[in-house]
């Protein structure tokens, strides 16, 4: 990542290296605010967002091998198209490595759900290969930047402000703790489709999310400032998203918001009991649900698997 002095965040911890390899946690994320300022000259969108890692996610197993091998954990996706395998190939080429790795991913994060499952798996692969291959940390960071803003964030997950394409990352102190109820309707939305559906009238200046970032810096959190500029686009693509949001609000979420580009939505709650009660209330055929919490040290970020 770039920029000057930074507040240090803990890296996800891997198991001690053995002949058999290592295992790394790959947390999901939500966005505590996402505003789109407009379209950039390079075709991407200029955004203001706050990334927040969750105490829930996938598990990535890496074993030394002669070549890069394994199977994609995503049905219908070949390994060459899987971001986790692309991460391994690109780091291998960047550092001139001849040996490989066997990659196995235990998936818990839904696919195309707005929770960055592919990006976090790719980051976990890079972190693991950084150890297995004794790769220079800057080579790992450069590979992550080439793969996308979310991948860079997951090299040191926690709470971070993302500017520009989301790749201008500014680490933030740990956000005040909250419990999170995730609800995903039986649908998928790619980030590409969500941004393509976005209308210029739905762009904004990013002020609410910048105010939220300032609040987090001062150990505060203001639910009323949470907004997601992609939410109207997601509802047009998957109208059931609006139904999920209403269900979360009726169950007491404060607030209920689209997660990333959707279609997963989330509600924030003060306690685990409140979130679990809400989870029981919003259950509906075809809806996936999960109760979790913000991941910040000393929770999932430092634990061994």
PDB file of C-alpha atoms in Angstrom:
ATOM      1  CA  UNK A   1       0.000   0.000   0.000  1.00  0.00           C
ATOM      2  CA  UNK A   2       1.058   3.567  -0.506  1.00  0.00           C
ATOM      3  CA  UNK A   3       1.346   6.793   1.556  1.00  0.00           C
ATOM      4  CA  UNK A   4       3.387   8.051   4.481  1.00  0.00           C
ATOM      5  CA  UNK A   5       3.163   7.169   8.142  1.00  0.00           C
ATOM      6  CA  UNK A   6       0.438   4.641   8.775  1.00  0.00           C
ATOM      7  CA  UNK A   7      -1.256   3.156  11.771  1.00  0.00           C
ATOM      8  CA  UNK A   8      -0.158  -0.470  11.759  1.00  0.00           C
ATOM      9  CA  UNK A   9      -2.788  -3.176  11.464  1.00  0.00           C
ATOM     10  CA  UNK A  10      -2.208  -6.807  12.257  1.00  0.00           C
ATOM     11  CA  UNK A  11      -1.749  -9.228   9.382  1.00  0.00           C
ATOM     12  CA  UNK A  12      -3.904 -12.364   9.354  1.00  0.00           C
ATOM     13  CA  UNK A  13      -1.781 -14.981  11.082  1.00  0.00           C
ATOM     14  CA  UNK A  14      -0.889 -18.277   9.444  1.00  0.00           C
ATOM     15  CA  UNK A  15      -0.106 -21.499  11.204  1.00  0.00           C
ATOM     16  CA  UNK A  16       3.606 -22.161  11.722  1.00  0.00           C
ATOM     17  CA  UNK A  17       5.118 -23.475   8.504  1.00  0.00           C
ATOM     18  CA  UNK A  18       5.563 -27.239   8.317  1.00  0.00           C
ATOM     19  CA  UNK A  19       6.372 -29.671   5.527  1.00  0.00           C
ATOM     20  CA  UNK A  20       2.637 -29.965   4.947  1.00  0.00           C
ATOM     21  CA  UNK A  21       2.216 -26.233   4.284  1.00  0.00           C
ATOM     22  CA  UNK A  22       0.059 -23.671   6.031  1.00  0.00           C
ATOM     23  CA  UNK A  23      -3.500 -22.482   6.525  1.00  0.00           C
ATOM     24  CA  UNK A  24      -4.681 -18.860   6.484  1.00  0.00           C
ATOM     25  CA  UNK A  25      -7.981 -17.203   7.362  1.00  0.00           C
ATOM     26  CA  UNK A  26      -9.564 -15.138   4.577  1.00  0.00           C
ATOM     27  CA  UNK A  27     -12.140 -12.769   6.132  1.00  0.00           C
ATOM     28  CA  UNK A  28     -15.145 -11.295   4.364  1.00  0.00           C
ATOM     29  CA  UNK A  29     -15.759  -7.538   4.340  1.00  0.00           C
ATOM     30  CA  UNK A  30     -18.546  -4.999   4.178  1.00  0.00           C
ATOM     31  CA  UNK A  31     -18.392  -1.304   3.358  1.00  0.00           C
ATOM     32  CA  UNK A  32     -19.284   1.159   6.101  1.00  0.00           C
ATOM     33  CA  UNK A  33     -20.202   3.687   3.471  1.00  0.00           C
ATOM     34  CA  UNK A  34     -19.607   3.658  -0.281  1.00  0.00           C
ATOM     35  CA  UNK A  35     -20.103   6.769  -2.392  1.00  0.00           C
ATOM     36  CA  UNK A  36     -19.362   7.124  -6.095  1.00  0.00           C
ATOM     37  CA  UNK A  37     -18.044  10.539  -7.106  1.00  0.00           C
ATOM     38  CA  UNK A  38     -18.055   9.935 -10.841  1.00  0.00           C
ATOM     39  CA  UNK A  39     -16.326   8.157 -13.700  1.00  0.00           C
ATOM     40  CA  UNK A  40     -12.574   8.475 -14.127  1.00  0.00           C
ATOM     41  CA  UNK A  41     -10.696   8.970 -17.390  1.00  0.00           C
ATOM     42  CA  UNK A  42      -9.387   5.391 -17.127  1.00  0.00           C
ATOM     43  CA  UNK A  43     -12.956   4.027 -17.183  1.00  0.00           C
ATOM     44  CA  UNK A  44     -13.096   3.178 -13.486  1.00  0.00           C
ATOM     45  CA  UNK A  45     -15.192   5.053 -10.944  1.00  0.00           C
ATOM     46  CA  UNK A  46     -13.868   7.438  -8.321  1.00  0.00           C
ATOM     47  CA  UNK A  47     -15.171   6.300  -4.929  1.00  0.00           C
ATOM     48  CA  UNK A  48     -15.020   7.058  -1.223  1.00  0.00           C
ATOM     49  CA  UNK A  49     -15.519   3.995   0.955  1.00  0.00           C
ATOM     50  CA  UNK A  50     -14.702   2.468   4.323  1.00  0.00           C
ATOM     51  CA  UNK A  51     -13.660  -1.173   4.204  1.00  0.00           C
ATOM     52  CA  UNK A  52     -14.514  -3.221   7.293  1.00  0.00           C
ATOM     53  CA  UNK A  53     -13.325  -6.812   7.679  1.00  0.00           C
ATOM     54  CA  UNK A  54     -15.610  -9.343   9.359  1.00  0.00           C
ATOM     55  CA  UNK A  55     -14.935 -12.136  11.828  1.00  0.00           C
ATOM     56  CA  UNK A  56     -16.116 -14.699   9.265  1.00  0.00           C
ATOM     57  CA  UNK A  57     -14.753 -15.964   5.979  1.00  0.00           C
ATOM     58  CA  UNK A  58     -13.017 -18.633   3.935  1.00  0.00           C
ATOM     59  CA  UNK A  59     -10.035 -20.806   4.815  1.00  0.00           C
ATOM     60  CA  UNK A  60      -7.102 -21.165   2.408  1.00  0.00           C
ATOM     61  CA  UNK A  61      -4.749 -24.170   2.557  1.00  0.00           C
ATOM     62  CA  UNK A  62      -1.378 -23.978   0.787  1.00  0.00           C
ATOM     63  CA  UNK A  63       0.953 -26.941   0.268  1.00  0.00           C
ATOM     64  CA  UNK A  64       4.326 -26.818  -1.531  1.00  0.00           C
ATOM     65  CA  UNK A  65       4.150 -28.397  -5.004  1.00  0.00           C
ATOM     66  CA  UNK A  66       6.133 -28.504  -8.235  1.00  0.00           C
ATOM     67  CA  UNK A  67       3.532 -26.443 -10.110  1.00  0.00           C
ATOM     68  CA  UNK A  68       0.612 -24.177  -9.249  1.00  0.00           C
ATOM     69  CA  UNK A  69      -2.276 -26.592  -8.900  1.00  0.00           C
ATOM     70  CA  UNK A  70      -5.613 -27.231  -7.246  1.00  0.00           C
ATOM     71  CA  UNK A  71      -9.258 -26.710  -8.090  1.00  0.00           C
ATOM     72  CA  UNK A  72     -11.330 -23.570  -7.986  1.00  0.00           C
ATOM     73  CA  UNK A  73     -13.715 -23.509  -5.049  1.00  0.00           C
ATOM     74  CA  UNK A  74     -16.269 -21.777  -7.279  1.00  0.00           C
ATOM     75  CA  UNK A  75     -18.535 -24.088  -9.273  1.00  0.00           C
ATOM     76  CA  UNK A  76     -18.133 -23.634 -13.015  1.00  0.00           C
ATOM     77  CA  UNK A  77     -14.970 -21.500 -12.722  1.00  0.00           C
ATOM     78  CA  UNK A  78     -11.674 -22.930 -13.920  1.00  0.00           C
ATOM     79  CA  UNK A  79      -8.545 -22.312 -11.895  1.00  0.00           C
ATOM     80  CA  UNK A  80      -7.048 -19.989 -14.524  1.00  0.00           C
ATOM     81  CA  UNK A  81      -9.988 -17.597 -14.042  1.00  0.00           C
ATOM     82  CA  UNK A  82     -10.017 -17.806 -10.246  1.00  0.00           C
ATOM     83  CA  UNK A  83      -8.505 -14.699  -8.629  1.00  0.00           C
ATOM     84  CA  UNK A  84      -6.726 -16.784  -5.990  1.00  0.00           C
ATOM     85  CA  UNK A  85      -4.901 -18.779  -8.664  1.00  0.00           C
ATOM     86  CA  UNK A  86      -4.187 -15.624 -10.683  1.00  0.00           C
ATOM     87  CA  UNK A  87      -2.545 -14.212  -7.566  1.00  0.00           C
ATOM     88  CA  UNK A  88      -0.247 -17.225  -7.352  1.00  0.00           C
ATOM     89  CA  UNK A  89       0.679 -17.097 -11.048  1.00  0.00           C
ATOM     90  CA  UNK A  90       1.343 -13.351 -10.992  1.00  0.00           C
ATOM     91  CA  UNK A  91       3.512 -13.490  -7.876  1.00  0.00           C
ATOM     92  CA  UNK A  92       5.394 -16.478  -9.299  1.00  0.00           C
ATOM     93  CA  UNK A  93       6.160 -14.501 -12.461  1.00  0.00           C
ATOM     94  CA  UNK A  94       7.002 -11.300 -10.584  1.00  0.00           C
ATOM     95  CA  UNK A  95       9.652 -12.940  -8.394  1.00  0.00           C
ATOM     96  CA  UNK A  96      10.868 -15.492 -10.952  1.00  0.00           C
ATOM     97  CA  UNK A  97       9.863 -18.518  -8.906  1.00  0.00           C
ATOM     98  CA  UNK A  98      10.021 -21.940 -10.575  1.00  0.00           C
ATOM     99  CA  UNK A  99       8.318 -24.072  -7.910  1.00  0.00           C
ATOM    100  CA  UNK A 100       4.577 -24.012  -7.289  1.00  0.00           C
ATOM    101  CA  UNK A 101       1.896 -24.587  -4.695  1.00  0.00           C
ATOM    102  CA  UNK A 102      -1.264 -26.620  -4.232  1.00  0.00           C
ATOM    103  CA  UNK A 103      -4.209 -24.374  -3.357  1.00  0.00           C
ATOM    104  CA  UNK A 104      -7.318 -25.598  -1.570  1.00  0.00           C
ATOM    105  CA  UNK A 105     -10.028 -23.177  -0.461  1.00  0.00           C
ATOM    106  CA  UNK A 106     -12.819 -23.999   1.958  1.00  0.00           C
ATOM    107  CA  UNK A 107     -15.564 -21.573   0.918  1.00  0.00           C
ATOM    108  CA  UNK A 108     -17.967 -20.000   3.378  1.00  0.00           C
ATOM    109  CA  UNK A 109     -18.378 -16.613   1.677  1.00  0.00           C
ATOM    110  CA  UNK A 110     -21.071 -16.657  -1.045  1.00  0.00           C
ATOM    111  CA  UNK A 111     -19.950 -15.919  -4.610  1.00  0.00           C
ATOM    112  CA  UNK A 112     -20.763 -12.577  -6.307  1.00  0.00           C
ATOM    113  CA  UNK A 113     -22.330 -11.388  -3.073  1.00  0.00           C
ATOM    114  CA  UNK A 114     -20.585  -8.075  -2.386  1.00  0.00           C
ATOM    115  CA  UNK A 115     -18.457  -9.585   0.400  1.00  0.00           C
ATOM    116  CA  UNK A 116     -15.177  -9.785  -1.583  1.00  0.00           C
ATOM    117  CA  UNK A 117     -14.788 -13.548  -1.322  1.00  0.00           C
ATOM    118  CA  UNK A 118     -12.531 -13.815  -4.360  1.00  0.00           C
ATOM    119  CA  UNK A 119     -10.346 -10.904  -3.285  1.00  0.00           C
ATOM    120  CA  UNK A 120      -9.818 -12.156   0.250  1.00  0.00           C
ATOM    121  CA  UNK A 121      -8.851 -15.617  -1.033  1.00  0.00           C
ATOM    122  CA  UNK A 122      -6.323 -14.000  -3.390  1.00  0.00           C
ATOM    123  CA  UNK A 123      -4.844 -11.973  -0.533  1.00  0.00           C
ATOM    124  CA  UNK A 124      -4.587 -15.080   1.646  1.00  0.00           C
ATOM    125  CA  UNK A 125      -2.732 -16.864  -1.150  1.00  0.00           C
ATOM    126  CA  UNK A 126      -0.316 -13.940  -1.475  1.00  0.00           C
ATOM    127  CA  UNK A 127       0.289 -13.799   2.278  1.00  0.00           C
ATOM    128  CA  UNK A 128       0.923 -17.532   2.399  1.00  0.00           C
ATOM    129  CA  UNK A 129       3.202 -17.557  -0.623  1.00  0.00           C
ATOM    130  CA  UNK A 130       5.099 -14.660   0.860  1.00  0.00           C
ATOM    131  CA  UNK A 131       6.166 -17.140   3.550  1.00  0.00           C
ATOM    132  CA  UNK A 132       6.420 -20.309   1.466  1.00  0.00           C
ATOM    133  CA  UNK A 133       8.486 -18.607  -1.225  1.00  0.00           C
ATOM    134  CA  UNK A 134      10.240 -16.070   1.032  1.00  0.00           C
ATOM    135  CA  UNK A 135       8.940 -13.375  -1.329  1.00  0.00           C
ATOM    136  CA  UNK A 136       9.858  -9.733  -0.847  1.00  0.00           C
ATOM    137  CA  UNK A 137       6.923  -7.984   0.902  1.00  0.00           C
ATOM    138  CA  UNK A 138       6.900  -5.228  -1.704  1.00  0.00           C
ATOM    139  CA  UNK A 139       6.518  -7.822  -4.473  1.00  0.00           C
ATOM    140  CA  UNK A 140       3.525  -9.229  -2.585  1.00  0.00           C
ATOM    141  CA  UNK A 141       2.051  -5.726  -2.180  1.00  0.00           C
ATOM    142  CA  UNK A 142       2.617  -4.858  -5.856  1.00  0.00           C
ATOM    143  CA  UNK A 143       0.905  -8.067  -6.946  1.00  0.00           C
ATOM    144  CA  UNK A 144      -2.053  -7.284  -4.692  1.00  0.00           C
ATOM    145  CA  UNK A 145      -2.365  -3.759  -6.129  1.00  0.00           C
ATOM    146  CA  UNK A 146      -2.389  -5.186  -9.653  1.00  0.00           C
ATOM    147  CA  UNK A 147      -5.283  -7.487  -8.716  1.00  0.00           C
ATOM    148  CA  UNK A 148      -7.537  -4.818  -7.190  1.00  0.00           C
ATOM    149  CA  UNK A 149      -8.231  -2.549  -4.239  1.00  0.00           C
ATOM    150  CA  UNK A 150      -9.985  -5.234  -2.207  1.00  0.00           C
ATOM    151  CA  UNK A 151      -6.977  -7.549  -2.479  1.00  0.00           C
ATOM    152  CA  UNK A 152      -4.664  -4.830  -1.160  1.00  0.00           C
ATOM    153  CA  UNK A 153      -7.004  -4.169   1.760  1.00  0.00           C
ATOM    154  CA  UNK A 154      -6.967  -7.822   2.794  1.00  0.00           C
ATOM    155  CA  UNK A 155      -3.186  -7.885   3.161  1.00  0.00           C
ATOM    156  CA  UNK A 156      -3.818  -6.043   6.456  1.00  0.00           C
ATOM    157  CA  UNK A 157      -7.550  -6.283   7.110  1.00  0.00           C
ATOM    158  CA  UNK A 158      -9.330  -4.278   9.756  1.00  0.00           C
ATOM    159  CA  UNK A 159     -10.820  -0.862   9.013  1.00  0.00           C
ATOM    160  CA  UNK A 160      -9.587   1.410   6.205  1.00  0.00           C
ATOM    161  CA  UNK A 161     -10.675   4.397   4.146  1.00  0.00           C
ATOM    162  CA  UNK A 162     -10.470   3.771   0.397  1.00  0.00           C
ATOM    163  CA  UNK A 163     -10.191   6.642  -2.093  1.00  0.00           C
ATOM    164  CA  UNK A 164      -9.694   6.990  -5.863  1.00  0.00           C
ATOM    165  CA  UNK A 165     -10.579   3.546  -7.288  1.00  0.00           C
ATOM    166  CA  UNK A 166     -10.635   2.288  -3.704  1.00  0.00           C
ATOM    167  CA  UNK A 167      -6.929   1.470  -4.004  1.00  0.00           C
ATOM    168  CA  UNK A 168      -5.741   4.612  -2.198  1.00  0.00           C
ATOM    169  CA  UNK A 169      -5.965   2.991   1.237  1.00  0.00           C
ATOM    170  CA  UNK A 170      -5.759   4.951   4.497  1.00  0.00           C
ATOM    171  CA  UNK A 171      -5.737   2.697   7.583  1.00  0.00           C
ATOM    172  CA  UNK A 172      -8.189   3.702  10.307  1.00  0.00           C
ATOM    173  CA  UNK A 173      -8.355   2.778  13.985  1.00  0.00           C
ATOM    174  CA  UNK A 174     -10.582  -0.156  14.824  1.00  0.00           C
ATOM    175  CA  UNK A 175     -14.206   0.833  14.324  1.00  0.00           C
ATOM    176  CA  UNK A 176     -16.363   0.677  17.469  1.00  0.00           C
ATOM    177  CA  UNK A 177     -17.526  -2.954  17.825  1.00  0.00           C
ATOM    178  CA  UNK A 178     -20.816  -4.003  16.269  1.00  0.00           C
ATOM    179  CA  UNK A 179     -22.552  -7.264  15.511  1.00  0.00           C
ATOM    180  CA  UNK A 180     -23.525  -7.788  11.899  1.00  0.00           C
ATOM    181  CA  UNK A 181     -26.357  -9.765  10.331  1.00  0.00           C
ATOM    182  CA  UNK A 182     -25.692 -10.637   6.690  1.00  0.00           C
ATOM    183  CA  UNK A 183     -28.644 -11.557   4.462  1.00  0.00           C
ATOM    184  CA  UNK A 184     -28.258 -12.568   0.822  1.00  0.00           C
ATOM    185  CA  UNK A 185     -31.178 -13.266  -1.500  1.00  0.00           C
ATOM    186  CA  UNK A 186     -30.850 -16.097  -3.996  1.00  0.00           C
ATOM    187  CA  UNK A 187     -29.196 -13.957  -6.668  1.00  0.00           C
ATOM    188  CA  UNK A 188     -25.813 -12.679  -7.813  1.00  0.00           C
ATOM    189  CA  UNK A 189     -24.589  -9.221  -8.821  1.00  0.00           C
ATOM    190  CA  UNK A 190     -21.133  -8.648 -10.242  1.00  0.00           C
ATOM    191  CA  UNK A 191     -19.396  -5.395  -9.355  1.00  0.00           C
ATOM    192  CA  UNK A 192     -19.093  -4.685 -13.077  1.00  0.00           C
ATOM    193  CA  UNK A 193     -22.867  -4.927 -13.550  1.00  0.00           C
ATOM    194  CA  UNK A 194     -23.603  -2.788 -10.497  1.00  0.00           C
ATOM    195  CA  UNK A 195     -21.357   0.044 -11.663  1.00  0.00           C
ATOM    196  CA  UNK A 196     -22.689  -0.230 -15.217  1.00  0.00           C
ATOM    197  CA  UNK A 197     -26.238   0.196 -13.878  1.00  0.00           C
ATOM    198  CA  UNK A 198     -25.286   3.251 -11.804  1.00  0.00           C
ATOM    199  CA  UNK A 199     -26.704   6.570 -13.042  1.00  0.00           C
ATOM    200  CA  UNK A 200     -24.861   9.914 -12.902  1.00  0.00           C
ATOM    201  CA  UNK A 201     -27.705  11.327 -10.794  1.00  0.00           C
ATOM    202  CA  UNK A 202     -26.686   8.786  -8.117  1.00  0.00           C
ATOM    203  CA  UNK A 203     -23.121  10.085  -7.842  1.00  0.00           C
ATOM    204  CA  UNK A 204     -22.243  12.107  -4.751  1.00  0.00           C
ATOM    205  CA  UNK A 205     -19.366  14.006  -3.217  1.00  0.00           C
ATOM    206  CA  UNK A 206     -18.425  11.376  -0.657  1.00  0.00           C
ATOM    207  CA  UNK A 207     -18.974  13.725   2.274  1.00  0.00           C
ATOM    208  CA  UNK A 208     -20.975  11.309   4.445  1.00  0.00           C
ATOM    209  CA  UNK A 209     -18.326   8.597   4.246  1.00  0.00           C
ATOM    210  CA  UNK A 210     -15.513  11.071   4.900  1.00  0.00           C
ATOM    211  CA  UNK A 211     -17.393  12.265   7.990  1.00  0.00           C
ATOM    212  CA  UNK A 212     -17.778   8.660   9.105  1.00  0.00           C
ATOM    213  CA  UNK A 213     -14.044   8.092   8.683  1.00  0.00           C
ATOM    214  CA  UNK A 214     -13.345  11.134  10.845  1.00  0.00           C
ATOM    215  CA  UNK A 215     -15.752   9.811  13.479  1.00  0.00           C
ATOM    216  CA  UNK A 216     -13.959   6.442  13.520  1.00  0.00           C
ATOM    217  CA  UNK A 217     -10.643   8.244  14.006  1.00  0.00           C
ATOM    218  CA  UNK A 218     -12.136   9.668  17.194  1.00  0.00           C
ATOM    219  CA  UNK A 219     -13.558   6.302  18.373  1.00  0.00           C
ATOM    220  CA  UNK A 220     -17.089   7.202  17.337  1.00  0.00           C
ATOM    221  CA  UNK A 221     -19.545   5.698  14.889  1.00  0.00           C
ATOM    222  CA  UNK A 222     -22.585   7.402  13.360  1.00  0.00           C
ATOM    223  CA  UNK A 223     -25.094   4.959  11.815  1.00  0.00           C
ATOM    224  CA  UNK A 224     -27.038   7.828  10.224  1.00  0.00           C
ATOM    225  CA  UNK A 225     -24.037   8.595   7.991  1.00  0.00           C
ATOM    226  CA  UNK A 226     -23.958   5.128   6.424  1.00  0.00           C
ATOM    227  CA  UNK A 227     -24.868   5.156   2.750  1.00  0.00           C
ATOM    228  CA  UNK A 228     -24.148   3.044  -0.321  1.00  0.00           C
ATOM    229  CA  UNK A 229     -24.377   4.770  -3.680  1.00  0.00           C
ATOM    230  CA  UNK A 230     -24.709   1.411  -5.452  1.00  0.00           C
ATOM    231  CA  UNK A 231     -27.867   0.486  -3.565  1.00  0.00           C
ATOM    232  CA  UNK A 232     -30.357   1.946  -6.100  1.00  0.00           C
ATOM    233  CA  UNK A 233     -28.526   0.170  -8.936  1.00  0.00           C
ATOM    234  CA  UNK A 234     -28.549  -3.124  -7.032  1.00  0.00           C
ATOM    235  CA  UNK A 235     -32.287  -2.837  -6.397  1.00  0.00           C
ATOM    236  CA  UNK A 236     -32.924  -2.275 -10.102  1.00  0.00           C
ATOM    237  CA  UNK A 237     -30.851  -5.356 -10.942  1.00  0.00           C
ATOM    238  CA  UNK A 238     -32.306  -7.517  -8.143  1.00  0.00           C
ATOM    239  CA  UNK A 239     -35.577  -6.040  -6.803  1.00  0.00           C
ATOM    240  CA  UNK A 240     -35.526  -8.579  -3.956  1.00  0.00           C
ATOM    241  CA  UNK A 241     -32.721  -6.512  -2.393  1.00  0.00           C
ATOM    242  CA  UNK A 242     -35.351  -3.964  -1.332  1.00  0.00           C
ATOM    243  CA  UNK A 243     -37.302  -6.733   0.387  1.00  0.00           C
ATOM    244  CA  UNK A 244     -34.195  -7.849   2.280  1.00  0.00           C
ATOM    245  CA  UNK A 245     -33.515  -4.289   3.442  1.00  0.00           C
ATOM    246  CA  UNK A 246     -37.089  -3.889   4.676  1.00  0.00           C
ATOM    247  CA  UNK A 247     -36.861  -7.182   6.561  1.00  0.00           C
ATOM    248  CA  UNK A 248     -33.651  -6.084   8.278  1.00  0.00           C
ATOM    249  CA  UNK A 249     -35.129  -2.733   9.248  1.00  0.00           C
ATOM    250  CA  UNK A 250     -38.245  -4.418  10.635  1.00  0.00           C
ATOM    251  CA  UNK A 251     -35.991  -6.696  12.702  1.00  0.00           C
ATOM    252  CA  UNK A 252     -34.317  -3.701  14.331  1.00  0.00           C
ATOM    253  CA  UNK A 253     -31.187  -3.169  12.237  1.00  0.00           C
ATOM    254  CA  UNK A 254     -29.631   0.272  12.650  1.00  0.00           C
ATOM    255  CA  UNK A 255     -29.006   0.721   9.829  1.00  0.00           C
ATOM    256  CA  UNK A 256     -29.747  -1.779   7.043  1.00  0.00           C
ATOM    257  CA  UNK A 257     -27.537  -1.295   3.990  1.00  0.00           C
ATOM    258  CA  UNK A 258     -26.307  -2.991   0.832  1.00  0.00           C
ATOM    259  CA  UNK A 259     -22.952  -4.749   1.269  1.00  0.00           C
ATOM    260  CA  UNK A 260     -20.509  -3.661  -1.420  1.00  0.00           C
ATOM    261  CA  UNK A 261     -22.107  -4.136  -4.833  1.00  0.00           C
ATOM    262  CA  UNK A 262     -24.637  -6.606  -3.398  1.00  0.00           C
ATOM    263  CA  UNK A 263     -26.913  -8.418  -3.432  1.00  0.00           C
ATOM    264  CA  UNK A 264     -26.001  -9.225   0.190  1.00  0.00           C
ATOM    265  CA  UNK A 265     -27.337  -6.697   2.683  1.00  0.00           C
ATOM    266  CA  UNK A 266     -26.321  -6.197   6.286  1.00  0.00           C
ATOM    267  CA  UNK A 267     -27.782  -4.842   9.476  1.00  0.00           C
ATOM    268  CA  UNK A 268     -25.839  -3.564  12.475  1.00  0.00           C
ATOM    269  CA  UNK A 269     -26.768  -4.523  16.029  1.00  0.00           C
ATOM    270  CA  UNK A 270     -25.331  -3.683  19.462  1.00  0.00           C
ATOM    271  CA  UNK A 271     -25.201  -7.274  20.732  1.00  0.00           C
ATOM    272  CA  UNK A 272     -24.922 -10.824  19.441  1.00  0.00           C
ATOM    273  CA  UNK A 273     -28.280 -11.662  21.022  1.00  0.00           C
ATOM    274  CA  UNK A 274     -29.997  -8.845  19.128  1.00  0.00           C
ATOM    275  CA  UNK A 275     -28.425  -9.947  15.847  1.00  0.00           C
ATOM    276  CA  UNK A 276     -29.383 -13.599  16.377  1.00  0.00           C
ATOM    277  CA  UNK A 277     -32.962 -12.634  17.243  1.00  0.00           C
ATOM    278  CA  UNK A 278     -33.127 -10.603  14.039  1.00  0.00           C
ATOM    279  CA  UNK A 279     -31.656 -13.512  12.062  1.00  0.00           C
ATOM    280  CA  UNK A 280     -34.518 -15.727  13.218  1.00  0.00           C
ATOM    281  CA  UNK A 281     -37.032 -13.060  12.184  1.00  0.00           C
ATOM    282  CA  UNK A 282     -35.718 -12.481   8.660  1.00  0.00           C
ATOM    283  CA  UNK A 283     -35.363 -16.146   7.655  1.00  0.00           C
ATOM    284  CA  UNK A 284     -36.984 -16.710   4.275  1.00  0.00           C
ATOM    285  CA  UNK A 285     -36.763 -19.539   1.702  1.00  0.00           C
ATOM    286  CA  UNK A 286     -33.711 -19.026  -0.482  1.00  0.00           C
ATOM    287  CA  UNK A 287     -32.130 -16.386   1.741  1.00  0.00           C
ATOM    288  CA  UNK A 288     -28.655 -17.068   3.143  1.00  0.00           C
ATOM    289  CA  UNK A 289     -27.976 -15.527   6.562  1.00  0.00           C
ATOM    290  CA  UNK A 290     -24.983 -15.207   8.849  1.00  0.00           C
ATOM    291  CA  UNK A 291     -24.422 -13.457  12.176  1.00  0.00           C
ATOM    292  CA  UNK A 292     -20.891 -12.163  12.690  1.00  0.00           C
ATOM    293  CA  UNK A 293     -19.079  -9.072  13.980  1.00  0.00           C
ATOM    294  CA  UNK A 294     -16.473  -6.523  12.979  1.00  0.00           C
ATOM    295  CA  UNK A 295     -13.055  -8.143  12.757  1.00  0.00           C
ATOM    296  CA  UNK A 296     -10.453  -6.090  14.525  1.00  0.00           C
ATOM    297  CA  UNK A 297      -7.572  -7.181  16.726  1.00  0.00           C
ATOM    298  CA  UNK A 298      -7.634  -9.043  19.003  1.00  0.00           C
ATOM    299  CA  UNK A 299     -10.426 -10.994  17.316  1.00  0.00           C
ATOM    300  CA  UNK A 300      -9.947 -12.943  14.061  1.00  0.00           C
ATOM    301  CA  UNK A 301      -6.955 -10.945  12.854  1.00  0.00           C
ATOM    302  CA  UNK A 302      -4.486 -12.595  15.196  1.00  0.00           C
ATOM    303  CA  UNK A 303      -5.758 -16.106  15.740  1.00  0.00           C
ATOM    304  CA  UNK A 304      -4.053 -19.203  14.430  1.00  0.00           C
ATOM    305  CA  UNK A 305      -6.045 -21.770  12.491  1.00  0.00           C
TER     306      UNK A 305
END
